[in-house]
Structure formats: structure tokens, C-alpha cells
PDB file of C-alpha atoms in Angstrom:
ATOM      1  CA  UNK U  25       2.288  25.253 -14.228  1.00 57.00           C
ATOM      2  CA  UNK U  26       0.869  24.466 -10.724  1.00 83.00           C
ATOM      3  CA  UNK U  27       1.677  21.175  -8.939  1.00 94.00           C
ATOM      4  CA  UNK U  28      -0.995  19.078  -6.673  1.00 97.00           C
ATOM      5  CA  UNK U  29      -1.629  21.205  -4.219  1.00 97.00           C
ATOM      6  CA  UNK U  30      -3.578  20.011  -0.974  1.00 98.00           C
ATOM      7  CA  UNK U  31      -5.230  22.119   2.086  1.00 97.00           C
ATOM      8  CA  UNK U  32      -5.657  22.853   5.139  1.00 98.00           C
ATOM      9  CA  UNK U  33      -1.391  21.740   5.184  1.00 97.00           C
ATOM     10  CA  UNK U  34      -2.721  20.737   8.904  1.00 98.00           C
ATOM     11  CA  UNK U  35      -5.146  19.919  10.503  1.00 98.00           C
ATOM     12  CA  UNK U  36      -5.859  18.934  14.455  1.00 98.00           C
ATOM     13  CA  UNK U  37      -9.267  17.206  15.604  1.00 98.00           C
ATOM     14  CA  UNK U  38     -10.448  16.754  18.470  1.00 98.00           C
ATOM     15  CA  UNK U  39     -11.057  12.906  18.438  1.00 97.00           C
ATOM     16  CA  UNK U  40     -14.727  12.495  17.371  1.00 97.00           C
ATOM     17  CA  UNK U  41     -15.050  15.212  15.221  1.00 98.00           C
ATOM     18  CA  UNK U  42     -15.481  14.978  11.119  1.00 98.00           C
ATOM     19  CA  UNK U  43     -12.587  16.417   8.871  1.00 98.00           C
ATOM     20  CA  UNK U  44     -13.169  17.089   5.141  1.00 98.00           C
ATOM     21  CA  UNK U  45      -8.896  16.578   3.194  1.00 98.00           C
ATOM     22  CA  UNK U  46      -9.014  18.864  -0.146  1.00 98.00           C
ATOM     23  CA  UNK U  47      -6.984  17.665  -2.848  1.00 98.00           C
ATOM     24  CA  UNK U  48      -6.219  19.636  -6.230  1.00 98.00           C
ATOM     25  CA  UNK U  49      -4.159  17.388  -9.095  1.00 96.00           C
ATOM     26  CA  UNK U  50      -2.621  18.927 -12.113  1.00 95.00           C
ATOM     27  CA  UNK U  51      -4.641  20.246 -14.448  1.00 93.00           C
ATOM     28  CA  UNK U  52      -6.491  17.508 -16.816  1.00 90.00           C
ATOM     29  CA  UNK U  53      -4.728  14.622 -14.589  1.00 92.00           C
ATOM     30  CA  UNK U  54      -7.250  11.681 -15.589  1.00 90.00           C
ATOM     31  CA  UNK U  55      -5.705   9.708 -12.100  1.00 91.00           C
ATOM     32  CA  UNK U  56      -6.058  10.728  -8.655  1.00 94.00           C
ATOM     33  CA  UNK U  57      -4.377   8.476  -5.987  1.00 95.00           C
ATOM     34  CA  UNK U  58      -4.652   9.258  -1.874  1.00 97.00           C
ATOM     35  CA  UNK U  59      -2.080   7.743   0.809  1.00 97.00           C
ATOM     36  CA  UNK U  60      -1.620   7.776   4.105  1.00 98.00           C
ATOM     37  CA  UNK U  61       1.157   8.187   5.453  1.00 97.00           C
ATOM     38  CA  UNK U  62       2.221   6.803   9.104  1.00 95.00           C
ATOM     39  CA  UNK U  63       5.281   8.253  10.518  1.00 93.00           C
ATOM     40  CA  UNK U  64       8.717   6.578   9.779  1.00 91.00           C
ATOM     41  CA  UNK U  65       6.646   4.316   7.120  1.00 93.00           C
ATOM     42  CA  UNK U  66       6.261   4.984   3.549  1.00 94.00           C
ATOM     43  CA  UNK U  67       2.852   5.700   2.692  1.00 95.00           C
ATOM     44  CA  UNK U  68      -0.038   3.395   2.047  1.00 95.00           C
ATOM     45  CA  UNK U  69      -2.542   3.366  -0.267  1.00 94.00           C
ATOM     46  CA  UNK U  70      -6.035   4.117   0.900  1.00 97.00           C
ATOM     47  CA  UNK U  71      -7.884   4.743  -2.670  1.00 96.00           C
ATOM     48  CA  UNK U  72      -8.288   5.358  -6.712  1.00 93.00           C
ATOM     49  CA  UNK U  73      -9.887   8.057  -9.092  1.00 93.00           C
ATOM     50  CA  UNK U  74     -10.146   8.017 -12.983  1.00 91.00           C
ATOM     51  CA  UNK U  75     -11.729  10.688 -13.759  1.00 92.00           C
ATOM     52  CA  UNK U  76     -14.814  10.725 -11.314  1.00 95.00           C
ATOM     53  CA  UNK U  77     -15.123   7.494 -11.051  1.00 94.00           C
ATOM     54  CA  UNK U  78     -13.388   5.480  -8.023  1.00 95.00           C
ATOM     55  CA  UNK U  79     -12.007   2.471  -9.606  1.00 91.00           C
ATOM     56  CA  UNK U  80     -10.337   0.890  -6.617  1.00 91.00           C
ATOM     57  CA  UNK U  81     -11.368   1.543  -2.639  1.00 94.00           C
ATOM     58  CA  UNK U  82      -9.278  -1.272  -1.183  1.00 94.00           C
ATOM     59  CA  UNK U  83      -7.127   0.659   1.417  1.00 95.00           C
ATOM     60  CA  UNK U  84      -9.487   2.672   3.059  1.00 97.00           C
ATOM     61  CA  UNK U  85      -9.265   1.984   6.455  1.00 95.00           C
ATOM     62  CA  UNK U  86     -12.594   1.628   7.672  1.00 95.00           C
ATOM     63  CA  UNK U  87     -16.259   3.057   6.685  1.00 96.00           C
ATOM     64  CA  UNK U  88     -15.241   6.017   8.609  1.00 98.00           C
ATOM     65  CA  UNK U  89     -12.840   7.202   5.707  1.00 98.00           C
ATOM     66  CA  UNK U  90     -15.033   8.097   2.475  1.00 97.00           C
ATOM     67  CA  UNK U  91     -13.252   9.935  -1.047  1.00 98.00           C
ATOM     68  CA  UNK U  92     -15.237  11.694  -3.977  1.00 97.00           C
ATOM     69  CA  UNK U  93     -14.127  13.351  -7.012  1.00 97.00           C
ATOM     70  CA  UNK U  94     -17.485  14.316  -8.532  1.00 96.00           C
ATOM     71  CA  UNK U  95     -16.197  16.447 -11.007  1.00 94.00           C
ATOM     72  CA  UNK U  96     -13.283  14.579 -11.962  1.00 91.00           C
ATOM     73  CA  UNK U  97     -11.000  17.303 -10.908  1.00 95.00           C
ATOM     74  CA  UNK U  98     -10.940  18.427  -7.455  1.00 98.00           C
ATOM     75  CA  UNK U  99     -10.806  15.422  -4.785  1.00 98.00           C
ATOM     76  CA  UNK U 100     -12.046  15.120  -1.324  1.00 98.00           C
ATOM     77  CA  UNK U 101     -11.075  12.799   2.126  1.00 98.00           C
ATOM     78  CA  UNK U 102     -13.374  12.468   4.718  1.00 98.00           C
ATOM     79  CA  UNK U 103     -13.020  10.582   8.148  1.00 98.00           C
ATOM     80  CA  UNK U 104     -15.864  10.883  10.199  1.00 98.00           C
ATOM     81  CA  UNK U 105     -15.661   9.999  13.614  1.00 98.00           C
ATOM     82  CA  UNK U 106     -11.628   9.948  13.548  1.00 98.00           C
ATOM     83  CA  UNK U 107      -9.920   8.846  16.552  1.00 97.00           C
ATOM     84  CA  UNK U 108      -6.163   9.162  17.354  1.00 97.00           C
ATOM     85  CA  UNK U 109      -5.339   6.112  14.802  1.00 96.00           C
ATOM     86  CA  UNK U 110      -6.037   8.495  12.586  1.00 97.00           C
ATOM     87  CA  UNK U 111      -3.400  10.712  12.840  1.00 97.00           C
ATOM     88  CA  UNK U 112      -0.645  10.994  10.034  1.00 98.00           C
ATOM     89  CA  UNK U 113       0.431  12.407   6.494  1.00 98.00           C
ATOM     90  CA  UNK U 114      -2.622  11.786   3.510  1.00 98.00           C
ATOM     91  CA  UNK U 115      -0.927  12.256   0.368  1.00 98.00           C
ATOM     92  CA  UNK U 116      -2.432  12.888  -2.471  1.00 97.00           C
ATOM     93  CA  UNK U 117      -1.042  12.162  -6.189  1.00 96.00           C
ATOM     94  CA  UNK U 118      -2.604  12.374  -9.137  1.00 94.00           C
ATOM     95  CA  UNK U 119      -0.838  11.015 -12.978  1.00 90.00           C
ATOM     96  CA  UNK U 120      -1.795  12.185 -16.414  1.00 85.00           C
ATOM     97  CA  UNK U 121      -2.876   8.669 -17.599  1.00 74.00           C
ATOM     98  CA  UNK U 122      -3.487   5.459 -16.217  1.00 60.00           C
ATOM     99  CA  UNK U 123      -0.363   3.331 -17.422  1.00 57.00           C
ATOM    100  CA  UNK U 124       3.320   3.094 -15.410  1.00 52.00           C
ATOM    101  CA  UNK U 125       3.689   6.418 -15.154  1.00 68.00           C
ATOM    102  CA  UNK U 126       5.221   8.888 -12.198  1.00 83.00           C
ATOM    103  CA  UNK U 127       2.737  10.159  -9.822  1.00 91.00           C
ATOM    104  CA  UNK U 128       2.954  13.044  -8.989  1.00 94.00           C
ATOM    105  CA  UNK U 129       2.573  14.521  -5.255  1.00 96.00           C
ATOM    106  CA  UNK U 130       1.823  16.808  -3.102  1.00 97.00           C
ATOM    107  CA  UNK U 131       2.943  18.505  -0.130  1.00 97.00           C
ATOM    108  CA  UNK U 132       0.293  16.333   2.119  1.00 97.00           C
ATOM    109  CA  UNK U 133      -2.163  17.050   5.274  1.00 98.00           C
ATOM    110  CA  UNK U 134      -0.804  16.491   8.843  1.00 98.00           C
ATOM    111  CA  UNK U 135      -3.841  15.792  10.675  1.00 98.00           C
ATOM    112  CA  UNK U 136      -3.174  15.216  14.509  1.00 98.00           C
ATOM    113  CA  UNK U 137      -6.096  13.433  16.510  1.00 98.00           C
ATOM    114  CA  UNK U 138      -6.165  14.488  19.973  1.00 96.00           C
TER     115      UNK U 138
ATOM    116  CA  UNK Y  17       3.940  -7.771  -6.384  1.00 71.00           C
ATOM    117  CA  UNK Y  18       6.811  -8.457  -5.552  1.00 74.00           C
ATOM    118  CA  UNK Y  19       8.239  -7.131  -1.910  1.00 85.00           C
ATOM    119  CA  UNK Y  20      11.246  -5.233  -2.055  1.00 92.00           C
ATOM    120  CA  UNK Y  21      14.300  -5.068   0.250  1.00 94.00           C
ATOM    121  CA  UNK Y  22      16.817  -1.578   0.679  1.00 96.00           C
ATOM    122  CA  UNK Y  23      19.063  -0.475   3.756  1.00 97.00           C
ATOM    123  CA  UNK Y  24      17.381   1.206   6.150  1.00 96.00           C
ATOM    124  CA  UNK Y  25      19.557   3.848   6.636  1.00 97.00           C
ATOM    125  CA  UNK Y  26      22.594   5.393   4.857  1.00 97.00           C
ATOM    126  CA  UNK Y  27      25.267   7.844   5.373  1.00 97.00           C
ATOM    127  CA  UNK Y  28      27.816   9.990   3.067  1.00 97.00           C
ATOM    128  CA  UNK Y  29      29.319  12.410   2.226  1.00 97.00           C
ATOM    129  CA  UNK Y  30      29.472  15.170   0.075  1.00 97.00           C
ATOM    130  CA  UNK Y  31      30.895  15.081  -3.653  1.00 97.00           C
ATOM    131  CA  UNK Y  32      30.606  10.922  -3.029  1.00 97.00           C
ATOM    132  CA  UNK Y  33      28.652   8.635  -5.646  1.00 97.00           C
ATOM    133  CA  UNK Y  34      26.015   6.844  -3.477  1.00 98.00           C
ATOM    134  CA  UNK Y  35      24.735   3.602  -4.508  1.00 98.00           C
ATOM    135  CA  UNK Y  36      21.198   1.975  -3.094  1.00 98.00           C
ATOM    136  CA  UNK Y  37      20.917  -1.550  -3.110  1.00 97.00           C
ATOM    137  CA  UNK Y  38      16.982  -2.966  -3.492  1.00 96.00           C
ATOM    138  CA  UNK Y  39      16.119  -6.548  -3.566  1.00 96.00           C
ATOM    139  CA  UNK Y  40      12.975  -7.178  -5.303  1.00 94.00           C
ATOM    140  CA  UNK Y  41      13.885 -11.394  -6.502  1.00 93.00           C
ATOM    141  CA  UNK Y  42       9.481 -11.864  -7.064  1.00 90.00           C
ATOM    142  CA  UNK Y  43       9.427  -9.638 -10.064  1.00 92.00           C
ATOM    143  CA  UNK Y  44       7.017 -10.626 -12.477  1.00 90.00           C
ATOM    144  CA  UNK Y  45       7.808 -10.170 -16.189  1.00 88.00           C
ATOM    145  CA  UNK Y  46       5.525  -7.012 -16.602  1.00 84.00           C
ATOM    146  CA  UNK Y  47       7.146  -5.523 -13.292  1.00 88.00           C
ATOM    147  CA  UNK Y  48       8.713  -2.029 -13.497  1.00 90.00           C
ATOM    148  CA  UNK Y  49      11.348  -0.348 -11.048  1.00 93.00           C
ATOM    149  CA  UNK Y  50      10.380   3.023 -10.093  1.00 94.00           C
ATOM    150  CA  UNK Y  51      12.111   4.987  -7.159  1.00 96.00           C
ATOM    151  CA  UNK Y  52      10.962   8.061  -5.290  1.00 96.00           C
ATOM    152  CA  UNK Y  53      12.401  10.576  -2.714  1.00 97.00           C
ATOM    153  CA  UNK Y  54      10.729  12.415   0.119  1.00 97.00           C
ATOM    154  CA  UNK Y  55      12.092  15.476   2.171  1.00 96.00           C
ATOM    155  CA  UNK Y  56      10.720  15.869   5.236  1.00 92.00           C
ATOM    156  CA  UNK Y  57       7.038  17.845   4.936  1.00 91.00           C
ATOM    157  CA  UNK Y  58       6.727  17.092   1.696  1.00 95.00           C
ATOM    158  CA  UNK Y  59       5.574  14.506  -1.072  1.00 96.00           C
ATOM    159  CA  UNK Y  60       7.648  11.870  -2.617  1.00 97.00           C
ATOM    160  CA  UNK Y  61       9.033  12.936  -6.191  1.00 96.00           C
ATOM    161  CA  UNK Y  62       9.522  10.851  -8.946  1.00 93.00           C
ATOM    162  CA  UNK Y  63      13.347  10.431  -9.765  1.00 95.00           C
ATOM    163  CA  UNK Y  64      13.975   7.354 -11.188  1.00 94.00           C
ATOM    164  CA  UNK Y  65      11.794   4.139 -13.307  1.00 92.00           C
ATOM    165  CA  UNK Y  66      13.340   1.317 -15.423  1.00 93.00           C
ATOM    166  CA  UNK Y  67      12.628  -2.251 -16.933  1.00 92.00           C
ATOM    167  CA  UNK Y  68      16.513  -3.808 -17.797  1.00 90.00           C
ATOM    168  CA  UNK Y  69      19.541  -2.824 -17.693  1.00 89.00           C
ATOM    169  CA  UNK Y  70      20.720   0.923 -17.295  1.00 95.00           C
ATOM    170  CA  UNK Y  71      18.592   4.135 -17.070  1.00 94.00           C
ATOM    171  CA  UNK Y  72      20.681   7.700 -17.046  1.00 95.00           C
ATOM    172  CA  UNK Y  73      18.646  11.085 -16.173  1.00 94.00           C
ATOM    173  CA  UNK Y  74      19.794  14.040 -14.942  1.00 93.00           C
ATOM    174  CA  UNK Y  75      19.374  13.655 -11.230  1.00 91.00           C
ATOM    175  CA  UNK Y  76      20.510   9.628 -11.425  1.00 96.00           C
ATOM    176  CA  UNK Y  77      20.873   6.635 -12.603  1.00 97.00           C
ATOM    177  CA  UNK Y  78      19.527   2.916 -12.327  1.00 97.00           C
ATOM    178  CA  UNK Y  79      21.258  -0.412 -12.736  1.00 97.00           C
ATOM    179  CA  UNK Y  80      19.503  -4.066 -13.266  1.00 96.00           C
ATOM    180  CA  UNK Y  81      21.519  -6.929 -13.937  1.00 95.00           C
ATOM    181  CA  UNK Y  82      19.606  -9.413 -16.652  1.00 95.00           C
ATOM    182  CA  UNK Y  83      18.011 -11.472 -13.618  1.00 94.00           C
ATOM    183  CA  UNK Y  84      16.218  -8.114 -12.530  1.00 95.00           C
ATOM    184  CA  UNK Y  85      16.055 -10.047  -9.298  1.00 95.00           C
ATOM    185  CA  UNK Y  86      17.812  -7.096  -7.958  1.00 96.00           C
ATOM    186  CA  UNK Y  87      18.432  -2.783  -8.831  1.00 96.00           C
ATOM    187  CA  UNK Y  88      20.861  -0.294  -7.785  1.00 97.00           C
ATOM    188  CA  UNK Y  89      19.847   3.175  -7.995  1.00 98.00           C
ATOM    189  CA  UNK Y  90      23.688   5.623  -8.683  1.00 98.00           C
ATOM    190  CA  UNK Y  91      23.220   9.007  -7.229  1.00 97.00           C
ATOM    191  CA  UNK Y  92      26.565  10.972  -8.116  1.00 94.00           C
ATOM    192  CA  UNK Y  93      28.301  13.668  -6.154  1.00 93.00           C
ATOM    193  CA  UNK Y  94      25.609  13.526  -3.711  1.00 97.00           C
ATOM    194  CA  UNK Y  95      25.429  17.185  -1.552  1.00 96.00           C
ATOM    195  CA  UNK Y  96      24.018  18.141   1.223  1.00 97.00           C
ATOM    196  CA  UNK Y  97      20.472  18.817  -0.663  1.00 96.00           C
ATOM    197  CA  UNK Y  98      20.003  15.095  -1.431  1.00 96.00           C
ATOM    198  CA  UNK Y  99      19.677  13.665   1.939  1.00 97.00           C
ATOM    199  CA  UNK Y 100      16.289  11.942   2.022  1.00 97.00           C
ATOM    200  CA  UNK Y 101      14.456   9.139   2.156  1.00 98.00           C
ATOM    201  CA  UNK Y 102      14.656   7.054  -1.047  1.00 98.00           C
ATOM    202  CA  UNK Y 103      11.934   4.169  -1.665  1.00 97.00           C
ATOM    203  CA  UNK Y 104      12.310   1.893  -4.449  1.00 96.00           C
ATOM    204  CA  UNK Y 105       9.002   0.083  -5.968  1.00 93.00           C
ATOM    205  CA  UNK Y 106       7.840  -2.959  -8.053  1.00 92.00           C
ATOM    206  CA  UNK Y 107       4.958  -1.178 -10.372  1.00 88.00           C
ATOM    207  CA  UNK Y 108       2.671  -2.974 -11.845  1.00 81.00           C
ATOM    208  CA  UNK Y 109       0.151  -1.878 -14.341  1.00 66.00           C
ATOM    209  CA  UNK Y 110      -2.851  -3.956 -13.715  1.00 65.00           C
ATOM    210  CA  UNK Y 111      -6.354  -2.839 -14.756  1.00 63.00           C
ATOM    211  CA  UNK Y 112      -5.166  -0.052 -16.993  1.00 66.00           C
ATOM    212  CA  UNK Y 113      -3.318   2.030 -13.616  1.00 69.00           C
ATOM    213  CA  UNK Y 114      -0.232   1.484 -10.622  1.00 77.00           C
ATOM    214  CA  UNK Y 115      -0.987   1.423  -7.283  1.00 81.00           C
ATOM    215  CA  UNK Y 116       2.463   2.374  -5.786  1.00 88.00           C
ATOM    216  CA  UNK Y 117       3.503  -0.203  -3.007  1.00 88.00           C
ATOM    217  CA  UNK Y 118       5.696   1.510  -0.819  1.00 91.00           C
ATOM    218  CA  UNK Y 119       7.924   0.150   1.426  1.00 89.00           C
ATOM    219  CA  UNK Y 120      10.461   1.904   4.657  1.00 89.00           C
ATOM    220  CA  UNK Y 121      12.707   3.255   2.499  1.00 95.00           C
ATOM    221  CA  UNK Y 122      16.453   4.081   2.914  1.00 97.00           C
ATOM    222  CA  UNK Y 123      17.049   6.982   5.414  1.00 97.00           C
ATOM    223  CA  UNK Y 124      20.392   8.722   3.238  1.00 98.00           C
ATOM    224  CA  UNK Y 125      21.902  11.079   5.287  1.00 98.00           C
ATOM    225  CA  UNK Y 126      24.748  13.491   3.476  1.00 97.00           C
ATOM    226  CA  UNK Y 127      26.953  15.057   5.937  1.00 97.00           C
ATOM    227  CA  UNK Y 128      29.594  17.979   5.368  1.00 95.00           C
TER     228      UNK Y 128
END
């Protein structure tokens, strides 16, 4: 079966533009996570969805970051008024259930803000 | 969650066994130890998870001593394709889900 897919794979935005990053999780997976990975660092947690409910958004760095998963499948991470410090790889992961099972990661979207 | 400490980088040669040790001194009773692997331009990939003693799968083995304050990921007979970053994580189910906390990982370079 298909894994987690993300689009676009690469995005270049001018500072101040809004961007939307899409995640298609593995079909039927209840849990969906977003992570941000700076160059040379490990991924950092941004937010978590269980079905359509956003249960944890403690990692979102500012109110310019917004995530949604309206029908409990596809998710979108939106960044408003992008800044250079937003340049990173944004990773999406899904998991079949909400316990200590492995998360399946997508390839990520590399965002470059110029 | 317990902080993990692992070497920043390691070098090995094809065919050798590689052991990456991770420290997690403050691990709690209900925490699991999990390892992920990440290749360039890809998301992390789950390798192995354990609670205590030894766990083995087709990819690696995980050794956890009785005090659980450290763990060792063992990769048998590495090949060039094992060159990647390896992350050791302590995972706790809280509120019904697990939020993965990554460190900087260990960059393994396998040489011919």
C-alpha cells in the first residue's frame, strides 16, 4: 500500500507570503503528526491530530502556524506571513492508533523562505 | 521525558558490526526505547523498539540492560546503504498518544 505522501516536495516562498503544505496519511490511520526539521537537527514536534480533532498544538512556534484535518484524513499545515526562520523541512507522520507504536513518516516538504 | 545522549557521529566499514549506545538516565517505568533511521531527503523510519532485555528483528538488535539507563542498537554487517542518521528516543504514551522527541542523532558513515 501507499505510504505517507506530502506535497509539494519543495516550496520557495518570498518573505511575507502564505504557504500551505499538504499531507496524505496512510489510509485508515487515526493519528497524524507534524514535525519541523531544521538543517542538521532532529525533527521537532509541532502538532497532533486524532482523527479530525487537534489534541496537541503545543509545538507550533507562533500564531502564524495553523494546521487542520477537517475530515480526519488529509491534513494541511499553513504558515502565514512566512519568515526566514521558517525555512526547514516539514514532516508529516501517521500512526494506526494512539499508543506507543511506530509512526510512519512522509518524505517531507522543504520550505525555503527568501 | 528522559533526555537521550548518543554519539554525534560514527564511522565504520562494510561488513562490520556497528553498535550505537544511547544513554537515558532518567527513563521512567512506562517509557519505551525506540530507534529511528533517517536517510537524506527522507523522513525518519522506525527500526526497532524495546522495553527491556533484547529485541531482534530483520534489521537490527536492541540491547537494554536491567537498569534501562542505556541501550545499544546493533547493526550486523553494515553496508554502504546503512549510511544514515540514527535517532534514539524515549517514548511515553501520554494522553493516549506518543509525541516523539528527537535529539540530533548519530550520523553513521559506512565506508567501502
